[in-house]
PDB file of C-alpha atoms in Angstrom:
ATOM      1  CA  MET G 488      13.003  51.331  18.864  1.00 48.00           C
ATOM      2  CA  THR G 489      13.408  53.560  15.137  1.00 47.00           C
ATOM      3  CA  LYS G 490      10.590  53.396  12.548  1.00 48.00           C
ATOM      4  CA  GLY G 491      12.582  50.889  10.192  1.00 49.00           C
ATOM      5  CA  ASN G 492      12.353  48.399  13.112  1.00 47.00           C
ATOM      6  CA  GLU G 493       8.879  48.772  13.986  1.00 46.00           C
ATOM      7  CA  LYS G 494       8.331  48.067   9.983  1.00 48.00           C
ATOM      8  CA  ASN G 495       9.963  44.573  10.083  1.00 49.00           C
ATOM      9  CA  ASN G 496       8.722  43.705  13.572  1.00 50.00           C
ATOM     10  CA  ILE G 497       6.006  41.247  12.693  1.00 49.00           C
ATOM     11  CA  LYS G 498       3.635  39.215  15.221  1.00 50.00           C
ATOM     12  CA  GLN G 499       3.731  35.732  14.836  1.00 47.00           C
ATOM     13  CA  GLY G 500       0.723  34.751  12.544  1.00 48.00           C
ATOM     14  CA  ASP G 501       0.172  37.794  11.093  1.00 49.00           C
ATOM     15  CA  ALA G 502       1.946  36.601   7.915  1.00 48.00           C
ATOM     16  CA  LEU G 503      -0.879  34.273   7.707  1.00 48.00           C
ATOM     17  CA  LYS G 504      -3.266  36.991   7.787  1.00 50.00           C
ATOM     18  CA  ASN G 505      -1.922  39.929   6.281  1.00 52.00           C
ATOM     19  CA  PRO G 506      -0.935  39.723   2.240  1.00 51.00           C
ATOM     20  CA  PRO G 507       2.086  41.350   1.783  1.00 53.00           C
ATOM     21  CA  PRO G 508       1.746  44.928   0.680  1.00 56.00           C
ATOM     22  CA  GLY G 509       1.024  44.825  -2.970  1.00 56.00           C
ATOM     23  CA  SER G 510      -0.062  40.921  -2.865  1.00 53.00           C
ATOM     24  CA  LYS G 511      -3.874  40.027  -3.660  1.00 56.00           C
ATOM     25  CA  GLU G 512      -4.068  37.171  -1.708  1.00 54.00           C
ATOM     26  CA  SER G 513      -2.557  36.151   1.568  1.00 52.00           C
ATOM     27  CA  PHE G 514       0.014  33.574   2.377  1.00 49.00           C
ATOM     28  CA  LYS G 515      -2.241  31.107   3.508  1.00 50.00           C
ATOM     29  CA  ASP G 516      -4.131  31.343   0.366  1.00 55.00           C
ATOM     30  CA  THR G 517      -0.850  30.517  -1.547  1.00 50.00           C
ATOM     31  CA  LEU G 518      -1.016  26.946   0.817  1.00 50.00           C
ATOM     32  CA  LYS G 519      -4.737  26.416  -0.666  1.00 51.00           C
ATOM     33  CA  THR G 520      -3.831  23.711  -3.113  1.00 51.00           C
ATOM     34  CA  GLU G 521      -6.439  21.050  -4.413  1.00 51.00           C
ATOM     35  CA  GLN G 522      -6.004  17.235  -3.877  1.00 50.00           C
ATOM     36  CA  PRO G 523      -5.337  15.488  -6.825  1.00 53.00           C
ATOM     37  CA  SER G 524      -8.518  13.669  -7.982  1.00 58.00           C
ATOM     38  CA  ILE G 525      -7.545   9.923  -8.635  1.00 57.00           C
ATOM     39  CA  PRO G 526      -8.994   8.356 -11.575  1.00 57.00           C
ATOM     40  CA  ASP G 527     -11.616   5.599 -11.790  1.00 60.00           C
ATOM     41  CA  THR G 528      -9.106   2.465 -13.076  1.00 56.00           C
ATOM     42  CA  ASN G 529     -11.902   0.161 -13.479  1.00 59.00           C
ATOM     43  CA  ASN G 530     -13.001   2.457 -16.681  1.00 61.00           C
ATOM     44  CA  ILE G 531      -9.797   2.709 -18.234  1.00 58.00           C
ATOM     45  CA  GLN G 532      -9.229   1.041 -21.451  1.00 60.00           C
ATOM     46  CA  PRO G 533      -5.400   0.148 -23.085  1.00 54.00           C
ATOM     47  CA  GLN G 534      -5.218   2.596 -26.231  1.00 66.00           C
ATOM     48  CA  SER G 535      -3.990  -1.012 -28.402  1.00 67.00           C
ATOM     49  CA  LEU G 536      -3.516  -4.112 -28.082  1.00 67.00           C
ATOM     50  CA  ASP G 537       0.788  -3.442 -27.880  1.00 71.00           C
ATOM     51  CA  ASP G 538       0.252  -1.536 -24.688  1.00 74.00           C
ATOM     52  CA  LEU G 539      -2.224  -4.281 -23.567  1.00 74.00           C
ATOM     53  CA  ALA G 540       1.075  -6.796 -24.635  1.00 77.00           C
ATOM     54  CA  MET G 541       3.501  -4.243 -22.813  1.00 80.00           C
ATOM     55  CA  ILE G 542       1.872  -4.541 -19.194  1.00 83.00           C
ATOM     56  CA  LEU G 543       0.698  -8.458 -19.553  1.00 84.00           C
ATOM     57  CA  ASP G 544       4.818  -8.916 -20.143  1.00 84.00           C
ATOM     58  CA  ILE G 545       5.929  -7.498 -16.839  1.00 89.00           C
ATOM     59  CA  PRO G 546       6.965 -10.042 -14.218  1.00 92.00           C
ATOM     60  CA  VAL G 547       5.679 -10.360 -10.914  1.00 92.00           C
ATOM     61  CA  THR G 548       6.100 -12.355  -7.656  1.00 93.00           C
ATOM     62  CA  LEU G 549       3.304 -14.850  -6.291  1.00 93.00           C
ATOM     63  CA  SER G 550       3.581 -16.001  -3.154  1.00 93.00           C
ATOM     64  CA  LEU G 551       1.657 -17.957  -0.900  1.00 90.00           C
ATOM     65  CA  GLU G 552       2.065 -17.123   3.289  1.00 85.00           C
ATOM     66  CA  LEU G 553       1.407 -20.247   4.842  1.00 86.00           C
ATOM     67  CA  GLY G 554       1.406 -18.798   8.295  1.00 87.00           C
ATOM     68  CA  SER G 555       3.699 -16.760  10.841  1.00 90.00           C
ATOM     69  CA  THR G 556       4.421 -16.406  14.566  1.00 93.00           C
ATOM     70  CA  LYS G 557       6.341 -14.889  16.602  1.00 94.00           C
ATOM     71  CA  ILE G 558       9.308 -16.405  18.774  1.00 94.00           C
ATOM     72  CA  ASN G 559      12.048 -15.247  20.969  1.00 95.00           C
ATOM     73  CA  VAL G 560      15.731 -14.957  19.742  1.00 96.00           C
ATOM     74  CA  SER G 561      16.548 -18.058  22.610  1.00 95.00           C
ATOM     75  CA  ASP G 562      14.010 -20.248  21.248  1.00 94.00           C
ATOM     76  CA  LEU G 563      15.143 -19.501  17.718  1.00 95.00           C
ATOM     77  CA  MET G 564      18.510 -20.550  18.692  1.00 96.00           C
ATOM     78  CA  GLN G 565      17.349 -23.893  20.162  1.00 95.00           C
ATOM     79  CA  LEU G 566      15.821 -24.673  16.995  1.00 96.00           C
ATOM     80  CA  ASN G 567      17.251 -28.059  14.881  1.00 96.00           C
ATOM     81  CA  LYS G 568      16.292 -30.646  12.789  1.00 96.00           C
ATOM     82  CA  GLY G 569      12.644 -32.455  13.724  1.00 95.00           C
ATOM     83  CA  SER G 570      12.029 -29.123  15.888  1.00 95.00           C
ATOM     84  CA  ILE G 571       8.019 -28.142  15.326  1.00 95.00           C
ATOM     85  CA  VAL G 572       6.977 -24.392  15.576  1.00 94.00           C
ATOM     86  CA  GLU G 573       3.168 -23.827  15.781  1.00 93.00           C
ATOM     87  CA  LEU G 574       1.939 -21.088  13.556  1.00 92.00           C
ATOM     88  CA  GLU G 575      -0.879 -18.456  14.554  1.00 91.00           C
ATOM     89  CA  LYS G 576      -2.923 -19.420  11.744  1.00 89.00           C
ATOM     90  CA  GLU G 577      -6.114 -22.606  11.691  1.00 90.00           C
ATOM     91  CA  ALA G 578      -4.831 -25.509   9.750  1.00 87.00           C
ATOM     92  CA  SER G 579      -8.479 -25.328   8.179  1.00 89.00           C
ATOM     93  CA  GLU G 580      -8.002 -21.716   7.049  1.00 91.00           C
ATOM     94  CA  PRO G 581      -7.486 -20.787   3.341  1.00 93.00           C
ATOM     95  CA  MET G 582      -3.764 -19.396   2.389  1.00 92.00           C
ATOM     96  CA  GLU G 583      -3.453 -16.014   1.365  1.00 92.00           C
ATOM     97  CA  VAL G 584      -1.919 -15.134  -1.861  1.00 93.00           C
ATOM     98  CA  MET G 585       0.594 -12.409  -2.654  1.00 92.00           C
ATOM     99  CA  VAL G 586       1.386 -10.232  -5.657  1.00 91.00           C
ATOM    100  CA  ASN G 587       4.294  -8.651  -4.824  1.00 89.00           C
ATOM    101  CA  GLY G 588       2.970  -8.471  -1.674  1.00 86.00           C
ATOM    102  CA  THR G 589       0.073  -7.402  -2.410  1.00 86.00           C
ATOM    103  CA  LEU G 590      -3.041  -9.717  -1.227  1.00 89.00           C
ATOM    104  CA  ILE G 591      -5.223 -10.795  -4.098  1.00 92.00           C
ATOM    105  CA  ALA G 592      -6.738 -13.750  -2.840  1.00 94.00           C
ATOM    106  CA  TYR G 593      -7.007 -16.924  -0.409  1.00 94.00           C
ATOM    107  CA  ALA G 594      -6.396 -20.015  -1.432  1.00 94.00           C
ATOM    108  CA  GLU G 595      -5.688 -23.725  -0.774  1.00 93.00           C
ATOM    109  CA  VAL G 596      -2.895 -25.959  -1.310  1.00 91.00           C
ATOM    110  CA  VAL G 597      -2.873 -28.527  -3.405  1.00 93.00           C
ATOM    111  CA  VAL G 598      -0.442 -31.410  -5.033  1.00 94.00           C
ATOM    112  CA  ILE G 599       0.141 -31.702  -8.955  1.00 93.00           C
ATOM    113  CA  ASN G 600       2.381 -34.095 -10.384  1.00 94.00           C
ATOM    114  CA  GLU G 601       4.213 -34.186  -7.368  1.00 94.00           C
ATOM    115  CA  LYS G 602       4.933 -30.350  -6.869  1.00 94.00           C
ATOM    116  CA  TYR G 603       2.600 -28.233  -4.601  1.00 91.00           C
ATOM    117  CA  GLY G 604      -0.149 -25.790  -6.252  1.00 92.00           C
ATOM    118  CA  ILE G 605      -2.800 -23.592  -5.489  1.00 92.00           C
ATOM    119  CA  ARG G 606      -6.167 -23.409  -5.393  1.00 94.00           C
ATOM    120  CA  PHE G 607      -8.205 -20.238  -5.506  1.00 95.00           C
ATOM    121  CA  LEU G 608     -10.848 -20.019  -3.232  1.00 95.00           C
ATOM    122  CA  ASP G 609     -11.451 -16.190  -3.544  1.00 94.00           C
ATOM    123  CA  VAL G 610     -10.214 -13.200  -5.088  1.00 94.00           C
ATOM    124  CA  ILE G 611     -10.132 -10.112  -3.823  1.00 91.00           C
ATOM    125  CA  SER G 612     -11.858  -7.399  -6.312  1.00 89.00           C
ATOM    126  CA  LYS G 613     -10.107  -5.022  -8.055  1.00 83.00           C
ATOM    127  CA  SER G 614     -12.062  -1.993  -6.204  1.00 84.00           C
ATOM    128  CA  GLU G 615     -10.904  -3.419  -3.035  1.00 82.00           C
ATOM    129  CA  ARG G 616      -6.868  -3.850  -4.044  1.00 77.00           C
ATOM    130  CA  LEU G 617      -6.840  -0.474  -5.179  1.00 77.00           C
ATOM    131  CA  LYS G 618      -8.366   0.625  -1.895  1.00 77.00           C
ATOM    132  CA  LYS G 619      -5.644  -0.818  -0.107  1.00 72.00           C
ATOM    133  CA  LEU G 620      -3.134   1.216  -2.751  1.00 69.00           C
ATOM    134  CA  THR G 621      -4.284   4.512  -1.936  1.00 68.00           C
TER     135      THR G 621
END
């Protein structure tokens, strides 16, 4: 090998240990970054009523999960009018209330003027909902 090739012949891991000539920090040090801090959203206040009004106009989808089950495709193909499928959730268990796919509460089904409705039994706290987002 020539001397020029010896200079460029770096062993694996040397770049992480030894800083390049003229550099004050190693490559490994340049990879170190601080984790961004997550602000405490419990203390965030809108700057004005206009800010709050803008947020309150955002549409969301509220849905209720009655239950679910897994079945084979062959069983699915045999379903017809009058078929009954047993769900995994017990009849006495509360339903899950979801907003845009995020669990926010538990409720029971009620009938109001010939339409279904829900009565909230337990609402998930803001801090618990935020923990699930991070």
